[in-house]
PDB file of C-alpha atoms in Angstrom:
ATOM      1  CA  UNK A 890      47.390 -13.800 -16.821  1.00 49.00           C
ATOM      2  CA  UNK A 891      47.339 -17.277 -16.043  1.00 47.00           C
ATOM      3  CA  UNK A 892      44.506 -19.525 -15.029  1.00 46.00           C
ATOM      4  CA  UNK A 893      44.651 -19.236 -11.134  1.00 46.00           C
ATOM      5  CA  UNK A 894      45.046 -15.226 -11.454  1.00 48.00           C
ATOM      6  CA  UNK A 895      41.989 -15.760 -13.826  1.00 42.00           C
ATOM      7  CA  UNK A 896      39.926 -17.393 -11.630  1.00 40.00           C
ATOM      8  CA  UNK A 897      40.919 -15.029  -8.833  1.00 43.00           C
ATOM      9  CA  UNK A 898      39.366 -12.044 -10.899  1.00 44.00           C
ATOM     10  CA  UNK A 899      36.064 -14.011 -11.759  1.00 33.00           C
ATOM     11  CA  UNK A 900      35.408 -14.489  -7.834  1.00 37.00           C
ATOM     12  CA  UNK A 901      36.438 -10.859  -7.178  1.00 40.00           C
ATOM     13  CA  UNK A 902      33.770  -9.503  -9.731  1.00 38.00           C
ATOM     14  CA  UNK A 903      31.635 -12.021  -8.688  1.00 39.00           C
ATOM     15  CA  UNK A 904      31.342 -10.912  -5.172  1.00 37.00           C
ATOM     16  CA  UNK A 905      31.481  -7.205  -6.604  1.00 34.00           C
ATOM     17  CA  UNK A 906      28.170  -7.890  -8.661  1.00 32.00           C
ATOM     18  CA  UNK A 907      26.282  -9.325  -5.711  1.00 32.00           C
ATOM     19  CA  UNK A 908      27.411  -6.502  -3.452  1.00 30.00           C
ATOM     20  CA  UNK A 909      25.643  -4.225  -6.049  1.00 36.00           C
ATOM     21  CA  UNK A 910      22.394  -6.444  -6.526  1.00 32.00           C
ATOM     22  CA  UNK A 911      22.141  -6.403  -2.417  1.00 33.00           C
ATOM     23  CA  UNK A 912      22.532  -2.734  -2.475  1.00 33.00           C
ATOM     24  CA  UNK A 913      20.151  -2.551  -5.197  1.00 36.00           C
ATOM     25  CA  UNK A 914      17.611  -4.354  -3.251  1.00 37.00           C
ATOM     26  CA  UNK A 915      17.945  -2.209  -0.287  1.00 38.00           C
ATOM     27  CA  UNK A 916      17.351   1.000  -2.097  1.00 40.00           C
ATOM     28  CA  UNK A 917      14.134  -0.025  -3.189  1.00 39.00           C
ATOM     29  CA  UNK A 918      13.480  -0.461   0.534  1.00 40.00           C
ATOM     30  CA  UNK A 919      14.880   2.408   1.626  1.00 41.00           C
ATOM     31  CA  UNK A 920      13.529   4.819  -0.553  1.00 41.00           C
ATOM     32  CA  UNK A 921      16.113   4.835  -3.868  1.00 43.00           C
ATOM     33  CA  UNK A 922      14.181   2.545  -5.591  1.00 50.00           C
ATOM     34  CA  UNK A 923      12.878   2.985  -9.737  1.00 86.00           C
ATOM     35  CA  UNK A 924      11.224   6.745  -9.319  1.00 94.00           C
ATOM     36  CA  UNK A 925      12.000   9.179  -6.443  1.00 96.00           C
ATOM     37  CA  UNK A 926      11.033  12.868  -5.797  1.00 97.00           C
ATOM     38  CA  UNK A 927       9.354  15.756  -3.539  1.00 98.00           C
ATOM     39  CA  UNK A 928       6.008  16.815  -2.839  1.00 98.00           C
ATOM     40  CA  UNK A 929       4.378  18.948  -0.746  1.00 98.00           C
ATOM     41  CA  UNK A 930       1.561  17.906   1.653  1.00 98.00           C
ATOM     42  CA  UNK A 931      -1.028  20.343   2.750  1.00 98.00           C
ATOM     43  CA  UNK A 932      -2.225  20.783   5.941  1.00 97.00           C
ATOM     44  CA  UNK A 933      -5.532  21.478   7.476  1.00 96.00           C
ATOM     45  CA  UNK A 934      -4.145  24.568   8.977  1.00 96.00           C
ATOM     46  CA  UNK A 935      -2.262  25.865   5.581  1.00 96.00           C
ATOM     47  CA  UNK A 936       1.072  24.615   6.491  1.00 96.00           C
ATOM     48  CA  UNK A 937       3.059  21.887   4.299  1.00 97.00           C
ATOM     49  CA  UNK A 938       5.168  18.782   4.819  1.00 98.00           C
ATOM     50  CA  UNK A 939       7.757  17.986   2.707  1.00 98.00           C
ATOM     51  CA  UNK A 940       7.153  14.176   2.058  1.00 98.00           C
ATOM     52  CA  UNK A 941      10.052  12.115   0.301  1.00 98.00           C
ATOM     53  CA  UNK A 942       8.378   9.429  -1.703  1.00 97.00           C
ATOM     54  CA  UNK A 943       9.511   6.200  -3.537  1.00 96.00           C
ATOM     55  CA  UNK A 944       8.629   3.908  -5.258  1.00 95.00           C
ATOM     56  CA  UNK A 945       9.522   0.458  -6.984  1.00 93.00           C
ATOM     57  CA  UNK A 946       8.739  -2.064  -9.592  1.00 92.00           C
ATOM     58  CA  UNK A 947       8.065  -5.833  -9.805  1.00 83.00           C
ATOM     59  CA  UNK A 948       5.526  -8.668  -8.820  1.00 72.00           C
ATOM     60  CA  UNK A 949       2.647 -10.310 -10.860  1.00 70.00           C
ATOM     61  CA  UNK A 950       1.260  -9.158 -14.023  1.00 59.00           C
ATOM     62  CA  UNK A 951      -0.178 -10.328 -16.928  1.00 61.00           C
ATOM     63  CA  UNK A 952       1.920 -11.003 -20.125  1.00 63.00           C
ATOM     64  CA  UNK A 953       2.645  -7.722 -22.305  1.00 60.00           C
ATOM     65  CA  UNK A 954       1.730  -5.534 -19.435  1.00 63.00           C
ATOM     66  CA  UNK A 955       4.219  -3.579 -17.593  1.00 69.00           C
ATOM     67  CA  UNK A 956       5.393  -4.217 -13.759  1.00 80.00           C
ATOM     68  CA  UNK A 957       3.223  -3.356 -10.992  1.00 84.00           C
ATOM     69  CA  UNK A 958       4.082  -0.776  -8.207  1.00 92.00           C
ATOM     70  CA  UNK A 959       5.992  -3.742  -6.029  1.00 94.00           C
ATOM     71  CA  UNK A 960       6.810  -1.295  -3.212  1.00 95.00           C
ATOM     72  CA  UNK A 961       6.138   2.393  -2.091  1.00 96.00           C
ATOM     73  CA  UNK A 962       8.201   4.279   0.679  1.00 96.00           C
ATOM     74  CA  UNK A 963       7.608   8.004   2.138  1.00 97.00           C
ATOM     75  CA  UNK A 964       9.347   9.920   4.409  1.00 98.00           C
ATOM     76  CA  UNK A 965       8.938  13.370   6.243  1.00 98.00           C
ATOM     77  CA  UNK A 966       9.921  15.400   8.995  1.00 97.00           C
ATOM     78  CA  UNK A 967       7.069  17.305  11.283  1.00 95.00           C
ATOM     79  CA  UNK A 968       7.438  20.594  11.445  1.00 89.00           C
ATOM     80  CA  UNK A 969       9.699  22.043  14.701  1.00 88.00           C
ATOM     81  CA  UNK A 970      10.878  18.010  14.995  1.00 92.00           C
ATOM     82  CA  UNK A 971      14.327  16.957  13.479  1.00 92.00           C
ATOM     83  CA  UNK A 972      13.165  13.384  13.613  1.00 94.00           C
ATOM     84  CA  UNK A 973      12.584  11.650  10.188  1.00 96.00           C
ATOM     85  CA  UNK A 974       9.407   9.494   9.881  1.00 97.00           C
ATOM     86  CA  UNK A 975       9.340   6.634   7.810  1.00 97.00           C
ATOM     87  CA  UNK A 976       6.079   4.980   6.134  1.00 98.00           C
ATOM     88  CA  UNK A 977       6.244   1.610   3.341  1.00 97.00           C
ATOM     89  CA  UNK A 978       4.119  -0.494   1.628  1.00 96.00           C
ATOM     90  CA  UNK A 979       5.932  -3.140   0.595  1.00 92.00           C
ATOM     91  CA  UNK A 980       5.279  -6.253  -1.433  1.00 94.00           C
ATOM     92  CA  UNK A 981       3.814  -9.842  -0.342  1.00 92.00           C
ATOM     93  CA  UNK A 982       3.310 -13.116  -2.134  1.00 91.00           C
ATOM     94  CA  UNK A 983      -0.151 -13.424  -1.183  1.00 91.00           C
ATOM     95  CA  UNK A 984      -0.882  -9.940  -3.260  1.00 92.00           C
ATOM     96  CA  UNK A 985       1.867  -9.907  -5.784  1.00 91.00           C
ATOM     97  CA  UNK A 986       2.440  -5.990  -5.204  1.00 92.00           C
ATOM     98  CA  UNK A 987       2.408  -3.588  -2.532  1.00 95.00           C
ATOM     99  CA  UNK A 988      -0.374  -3.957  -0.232  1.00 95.00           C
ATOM    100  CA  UNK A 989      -1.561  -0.514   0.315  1.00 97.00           C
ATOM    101  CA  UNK A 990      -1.282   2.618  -1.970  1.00 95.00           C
ATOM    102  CA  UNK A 991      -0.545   5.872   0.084  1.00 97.00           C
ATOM    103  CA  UNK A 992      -3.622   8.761  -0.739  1.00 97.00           C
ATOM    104  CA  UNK A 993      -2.469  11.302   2.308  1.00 98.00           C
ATOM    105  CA  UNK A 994      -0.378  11.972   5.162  1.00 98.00           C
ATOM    106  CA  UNK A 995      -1.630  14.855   7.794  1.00 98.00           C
ATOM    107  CA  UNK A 996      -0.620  15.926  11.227  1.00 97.00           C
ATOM    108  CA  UNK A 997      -2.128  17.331  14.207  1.00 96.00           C
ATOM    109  CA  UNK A 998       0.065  18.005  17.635  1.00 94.00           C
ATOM    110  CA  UNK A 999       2.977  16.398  16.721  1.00 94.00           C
ATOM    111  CA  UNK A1000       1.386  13.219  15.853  1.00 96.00           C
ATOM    112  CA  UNK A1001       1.136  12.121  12.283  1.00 97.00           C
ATOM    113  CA  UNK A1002      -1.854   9.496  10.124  1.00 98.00           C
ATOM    114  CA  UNK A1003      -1.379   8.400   6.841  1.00 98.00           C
ATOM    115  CA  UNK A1004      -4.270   7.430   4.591  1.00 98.00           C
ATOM    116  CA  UNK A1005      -4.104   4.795   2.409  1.00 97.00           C
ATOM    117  CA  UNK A1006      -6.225   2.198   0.079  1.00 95.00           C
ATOM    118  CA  UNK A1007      -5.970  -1.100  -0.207  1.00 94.00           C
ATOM    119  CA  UNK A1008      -3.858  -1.807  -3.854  1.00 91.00           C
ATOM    120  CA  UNK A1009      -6.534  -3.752  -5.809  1.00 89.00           C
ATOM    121  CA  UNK A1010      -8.853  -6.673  -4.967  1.00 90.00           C
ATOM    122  CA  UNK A1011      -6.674  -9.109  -3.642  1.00 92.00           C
ATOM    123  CA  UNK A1012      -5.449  -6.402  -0.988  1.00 93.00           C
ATOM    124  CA  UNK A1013      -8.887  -4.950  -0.343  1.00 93.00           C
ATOM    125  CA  UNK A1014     -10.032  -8.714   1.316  1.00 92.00           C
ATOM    126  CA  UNK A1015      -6.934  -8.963   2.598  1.00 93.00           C
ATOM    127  CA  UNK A1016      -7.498  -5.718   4.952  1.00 94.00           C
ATOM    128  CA  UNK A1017     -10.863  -6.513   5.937  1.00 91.00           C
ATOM    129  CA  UNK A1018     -13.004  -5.145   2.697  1.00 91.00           C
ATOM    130  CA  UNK A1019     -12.943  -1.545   4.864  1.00 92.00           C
ATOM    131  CA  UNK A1020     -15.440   0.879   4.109  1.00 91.00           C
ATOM    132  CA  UNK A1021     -14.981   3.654   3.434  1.00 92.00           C
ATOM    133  CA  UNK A1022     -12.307   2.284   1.663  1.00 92.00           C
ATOM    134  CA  UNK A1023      -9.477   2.968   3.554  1.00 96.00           C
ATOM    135  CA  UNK A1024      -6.582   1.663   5.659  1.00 97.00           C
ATOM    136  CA  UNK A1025      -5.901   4.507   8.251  1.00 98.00           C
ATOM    137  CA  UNK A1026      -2.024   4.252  10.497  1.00 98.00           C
ATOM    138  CA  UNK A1027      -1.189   6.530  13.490  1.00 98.00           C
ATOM    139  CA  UNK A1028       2.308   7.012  14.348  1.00 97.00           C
ATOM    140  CA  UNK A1029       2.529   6.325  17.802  1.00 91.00           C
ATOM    141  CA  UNK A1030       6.439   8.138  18.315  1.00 91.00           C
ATOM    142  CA  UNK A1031       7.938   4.081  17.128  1.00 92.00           C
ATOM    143  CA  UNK A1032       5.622   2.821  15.129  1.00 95.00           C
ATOM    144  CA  UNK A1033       2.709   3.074  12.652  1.00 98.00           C
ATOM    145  CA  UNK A1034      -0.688   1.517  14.314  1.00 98.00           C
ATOM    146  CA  UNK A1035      -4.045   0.797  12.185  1.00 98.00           C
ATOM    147  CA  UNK A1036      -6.726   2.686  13.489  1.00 98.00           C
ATOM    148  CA  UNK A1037     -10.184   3.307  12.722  1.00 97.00           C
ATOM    149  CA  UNK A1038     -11.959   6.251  10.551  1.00 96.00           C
ATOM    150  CA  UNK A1039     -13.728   7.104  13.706  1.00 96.00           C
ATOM    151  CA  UNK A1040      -9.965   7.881  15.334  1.00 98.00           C
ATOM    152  CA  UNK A1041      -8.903  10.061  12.688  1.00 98.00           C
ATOM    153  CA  UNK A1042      -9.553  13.532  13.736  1.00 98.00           C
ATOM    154  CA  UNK A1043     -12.167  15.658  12.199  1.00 97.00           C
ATOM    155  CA  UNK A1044      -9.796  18.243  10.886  1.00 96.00           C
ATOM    156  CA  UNK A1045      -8.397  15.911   7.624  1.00 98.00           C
ATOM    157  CA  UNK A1046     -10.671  16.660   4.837  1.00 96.00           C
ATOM    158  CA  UNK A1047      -8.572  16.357   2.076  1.00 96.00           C
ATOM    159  CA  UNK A1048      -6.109  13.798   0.084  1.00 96.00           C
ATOM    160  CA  UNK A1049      -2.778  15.622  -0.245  1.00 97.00           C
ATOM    161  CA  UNK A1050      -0.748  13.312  -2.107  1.00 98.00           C
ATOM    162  CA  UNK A1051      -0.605  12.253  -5.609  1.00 97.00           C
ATOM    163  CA  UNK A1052      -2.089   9.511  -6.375  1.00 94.00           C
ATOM    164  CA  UNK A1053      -1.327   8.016  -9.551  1.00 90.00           C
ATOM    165  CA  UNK A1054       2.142   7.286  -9.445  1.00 94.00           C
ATOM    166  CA  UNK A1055       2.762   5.129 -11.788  1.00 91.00           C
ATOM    167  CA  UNK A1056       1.217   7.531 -14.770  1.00 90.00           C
ATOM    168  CA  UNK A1057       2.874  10.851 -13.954  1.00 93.00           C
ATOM    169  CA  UNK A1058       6.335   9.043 -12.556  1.00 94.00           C
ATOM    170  CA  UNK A1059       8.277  11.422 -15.188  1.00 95.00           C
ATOM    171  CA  UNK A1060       6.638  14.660 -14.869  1.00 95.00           C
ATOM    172  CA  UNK A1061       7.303  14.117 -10.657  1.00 96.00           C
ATOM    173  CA  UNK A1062      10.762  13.333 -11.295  1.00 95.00           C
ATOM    174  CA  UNK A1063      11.137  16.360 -13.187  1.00 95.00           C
ATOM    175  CA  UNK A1064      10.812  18.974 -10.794  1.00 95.00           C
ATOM    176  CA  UNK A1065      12.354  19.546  -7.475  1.00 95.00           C
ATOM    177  CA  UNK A1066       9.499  19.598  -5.538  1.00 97.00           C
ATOM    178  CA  UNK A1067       6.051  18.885  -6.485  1.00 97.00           C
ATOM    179  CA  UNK A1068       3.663  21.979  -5.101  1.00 98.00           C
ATOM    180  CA  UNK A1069       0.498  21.238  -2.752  1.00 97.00           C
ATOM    181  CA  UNK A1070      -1.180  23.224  -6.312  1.00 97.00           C
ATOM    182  CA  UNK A1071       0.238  20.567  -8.665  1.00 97.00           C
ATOM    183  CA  UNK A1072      -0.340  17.755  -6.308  1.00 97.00           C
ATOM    184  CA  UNK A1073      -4.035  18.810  -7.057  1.00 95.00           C
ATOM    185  CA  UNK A1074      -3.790  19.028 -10.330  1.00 95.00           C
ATOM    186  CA  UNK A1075      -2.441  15.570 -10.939  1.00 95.00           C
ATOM    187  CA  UNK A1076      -5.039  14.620  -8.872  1.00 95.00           C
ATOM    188  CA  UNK A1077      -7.894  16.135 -10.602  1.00 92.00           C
ATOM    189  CA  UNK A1078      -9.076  13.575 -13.322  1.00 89.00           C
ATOM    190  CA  UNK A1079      -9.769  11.453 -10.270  1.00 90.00           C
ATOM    191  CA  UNK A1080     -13.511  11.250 -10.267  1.00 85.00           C
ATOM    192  CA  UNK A1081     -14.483   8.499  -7.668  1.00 87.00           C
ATOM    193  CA  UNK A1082     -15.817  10.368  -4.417  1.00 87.00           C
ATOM    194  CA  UNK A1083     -12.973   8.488  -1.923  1.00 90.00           C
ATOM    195  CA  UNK A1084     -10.123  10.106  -4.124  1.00 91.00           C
ATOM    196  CA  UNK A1085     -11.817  13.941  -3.752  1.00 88.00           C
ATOM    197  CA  UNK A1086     -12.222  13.646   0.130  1.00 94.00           C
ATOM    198  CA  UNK A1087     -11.860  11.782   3.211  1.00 96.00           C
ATOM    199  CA  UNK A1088     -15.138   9.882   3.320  1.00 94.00           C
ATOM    200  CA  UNK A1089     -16.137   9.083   7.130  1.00 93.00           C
ATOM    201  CA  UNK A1090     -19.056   7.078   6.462  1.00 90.00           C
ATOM    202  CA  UNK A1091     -20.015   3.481   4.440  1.00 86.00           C
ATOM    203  CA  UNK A1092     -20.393   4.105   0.579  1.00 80.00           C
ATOM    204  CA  UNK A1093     -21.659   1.548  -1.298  1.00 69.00           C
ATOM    205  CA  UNK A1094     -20.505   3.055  -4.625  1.00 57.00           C
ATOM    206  CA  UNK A1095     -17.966   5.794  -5.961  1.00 46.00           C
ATOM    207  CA  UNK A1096     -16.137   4.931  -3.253  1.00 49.00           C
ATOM    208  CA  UNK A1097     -12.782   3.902  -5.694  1.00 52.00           C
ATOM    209  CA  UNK A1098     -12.212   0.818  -7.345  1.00 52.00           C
ATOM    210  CA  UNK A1099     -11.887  -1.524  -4.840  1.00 56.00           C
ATOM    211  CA  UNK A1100     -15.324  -1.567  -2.890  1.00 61.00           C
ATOM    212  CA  UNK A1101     -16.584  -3.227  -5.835  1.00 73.00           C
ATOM    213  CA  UNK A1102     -14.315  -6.104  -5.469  1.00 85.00           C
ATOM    214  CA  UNK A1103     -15.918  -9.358  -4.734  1.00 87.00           C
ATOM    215  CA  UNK A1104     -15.413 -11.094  -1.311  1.00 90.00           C
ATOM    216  CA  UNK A1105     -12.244 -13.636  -1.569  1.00 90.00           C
ATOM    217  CA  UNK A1106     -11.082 -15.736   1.415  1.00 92.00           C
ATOM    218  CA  UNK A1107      -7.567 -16.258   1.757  1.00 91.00           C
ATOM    219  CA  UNK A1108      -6.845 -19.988   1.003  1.00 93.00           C
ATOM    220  CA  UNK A1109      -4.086 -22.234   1.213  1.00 92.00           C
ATOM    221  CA  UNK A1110      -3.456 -22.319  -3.353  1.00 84.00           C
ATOM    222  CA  UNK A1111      -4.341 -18.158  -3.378  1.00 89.00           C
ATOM    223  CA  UNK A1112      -8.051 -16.889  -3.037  1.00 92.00           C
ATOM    224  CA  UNK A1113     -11.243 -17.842  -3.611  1.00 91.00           C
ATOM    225  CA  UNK A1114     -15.123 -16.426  -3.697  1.00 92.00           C
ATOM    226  CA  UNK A1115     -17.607 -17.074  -0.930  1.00 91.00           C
ATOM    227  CA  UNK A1116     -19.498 -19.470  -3.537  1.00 93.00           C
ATOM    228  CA  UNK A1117     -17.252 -21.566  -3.474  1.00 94.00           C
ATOM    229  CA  UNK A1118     -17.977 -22.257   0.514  1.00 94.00           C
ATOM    230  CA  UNK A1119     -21.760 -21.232   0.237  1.00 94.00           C
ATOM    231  CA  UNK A1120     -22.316 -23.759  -2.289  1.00 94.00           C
ATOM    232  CA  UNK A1121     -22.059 -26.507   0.131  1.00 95.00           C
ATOM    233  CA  UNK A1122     -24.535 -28.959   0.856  1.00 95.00           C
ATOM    234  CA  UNK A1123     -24.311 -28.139   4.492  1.00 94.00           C
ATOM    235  CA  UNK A1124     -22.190 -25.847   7.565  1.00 94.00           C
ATOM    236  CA  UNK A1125     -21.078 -29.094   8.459  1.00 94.00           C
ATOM    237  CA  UNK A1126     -19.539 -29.640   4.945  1.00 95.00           C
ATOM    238  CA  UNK A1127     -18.306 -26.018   4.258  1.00 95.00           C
ATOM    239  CA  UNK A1128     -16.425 -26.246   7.729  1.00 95.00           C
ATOM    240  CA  UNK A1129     -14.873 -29.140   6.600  1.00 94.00           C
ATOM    241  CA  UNK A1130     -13.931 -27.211   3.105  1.00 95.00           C
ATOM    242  CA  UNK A1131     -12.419 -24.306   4.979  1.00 96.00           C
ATOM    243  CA  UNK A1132      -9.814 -27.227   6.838  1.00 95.00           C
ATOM    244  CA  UNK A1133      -9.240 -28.770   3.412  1.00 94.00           C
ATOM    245  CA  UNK A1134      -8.656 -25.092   2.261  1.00 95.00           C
ATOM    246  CA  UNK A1135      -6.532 -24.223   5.142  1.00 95.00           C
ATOM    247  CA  UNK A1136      -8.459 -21.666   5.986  1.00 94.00           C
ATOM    248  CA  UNK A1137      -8.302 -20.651  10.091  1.00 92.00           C
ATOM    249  CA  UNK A1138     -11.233 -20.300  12.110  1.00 92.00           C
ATOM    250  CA  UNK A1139     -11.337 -16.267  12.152  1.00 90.00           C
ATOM    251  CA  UNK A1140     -11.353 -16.355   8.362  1.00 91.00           C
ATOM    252  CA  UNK A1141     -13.972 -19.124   7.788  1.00 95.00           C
ATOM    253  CA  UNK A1142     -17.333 -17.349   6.530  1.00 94.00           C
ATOM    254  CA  UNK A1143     -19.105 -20.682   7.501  1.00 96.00           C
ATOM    255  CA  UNK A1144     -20.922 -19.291  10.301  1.00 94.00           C
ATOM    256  CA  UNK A1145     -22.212 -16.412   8.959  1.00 93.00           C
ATOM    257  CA  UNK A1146     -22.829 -17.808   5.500  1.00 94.00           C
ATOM    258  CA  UNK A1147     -25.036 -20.831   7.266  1.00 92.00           C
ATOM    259  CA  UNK A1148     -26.804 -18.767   9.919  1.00 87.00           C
ATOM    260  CA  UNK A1149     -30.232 -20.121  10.593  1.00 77.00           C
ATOM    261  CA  UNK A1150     -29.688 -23.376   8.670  1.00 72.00           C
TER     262      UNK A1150
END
């Protein structure tokens, strides 16, 4: 082989290994990413969904400890519909995993909510520190719409999907479908309230891990704690900190930090 034939086959598997890393990427959007399987979703009503879940691994984590969740992806298919429905969590920079960790999907007339948490501290700010401590989606026949507790209907008691992912990856992997009776069996050791049943009202404990993260504002070097803008000498001179900070004027906790001063 001489040296321009040579060359010719390093470009060739070149562009051959970063068709495969680009296909690679996309799986892990689309659902084919480091763990896949089945489970089965139950309904109010006694019926089950099929739900196709992903997920993949990647973003920040402390030295020696393993990868984080970096994405998850479900999909399903209502019952009497031949449309598939797609739900993912994906990763962002500001959280350094996926933002929101799926705890149950249900359905009621052809219209389908997921229920999810926010993934840790950083994520829980990020959503608005909800309590309960959820981040609720409608599907509105295109896409997936945040609503409130209040608009989830009265009907969903119960989280249907596993939950800890991450810990029982190889035992879901191993079946063909996980059953609505195992999904509550993994689910079992899960003693915080929030993780048992839908709450519908404010908790200010046992409501999971993340209601008792601090409060973090979103700044322009990552996040920091409201003491860092209530310590201050004045509004005047925390307003001025959230501009150095980069912080916009919906975020700022200024206001309500200084109120009455």
């Amino acid at each position: 082989m001489n040296n321009k034939q040579l060359l010719k086959r390093i470009v060739q598997s070149g562009l051959l290994l970063m068709i495969g890393a680009s296909m690679n990427a996309g799986a892990g959007l689309f659902g084919f990413g480091g763990d896949n399987w089945k489970e089965e979703a139950l309904q109010y009503d006694g019926s089950k969904i099929i739900v196709k879940r992903s997920q993949d691994y990647g973003g920040r984590h402390e030295i020696g400890q393993g990868s984080p969740i970096k994405d998850y992806y479900l999909s399903f298919t209502l019952p009497g519909s031949s449309k598939t429905i797609e739900w993912k969590s994906e990763y962002s920079e500001d959280v350094g995993r996926a933002n929101l960790h799926p705890l149950a999907l249900h359905a009621l007339n052809g219209t389908s909510f997921i229920i999810a948490e926010p993934n840790l501290c950083l994520a829980y700010n990020k959503w608005g520190r909800p309590n309960p401590p959820y981040v609720i989606f409608k599907y509105d026949g295109r896409d997936w719409q945040r609503i409130t507790i209040q608009e989830l209907p009265a009907k969903f008691k119960d989280m249907n999907l596993v939950n800890n992912t991450k810990d029982h990856a190889e035992k879901l992997k191993a079946v063909s479908v996980v059953t609505a009776e195992n999904v509550q069996a993994f689910n079992s050791s899960l003693r915080q309230l929030a993780y048992q049943t839908i709450l519908r009202a404010p908790t200010l404990g046992d409501g999971g891990p993340a209601t008792g993260c601090g409060e973090m504002i979103r700044v322009n070097d990552g996040w920091e704690g409201t003491g860092f803008f209530s310590g201050q000498p004045s509004k005047e001179a925390c307003l001025k900190y959230c501009e150095k900070k980069e912080v916009s004027a919906q975020d700022c906790p200024c206001g309500r930090l200084f109120k009455g001063k």
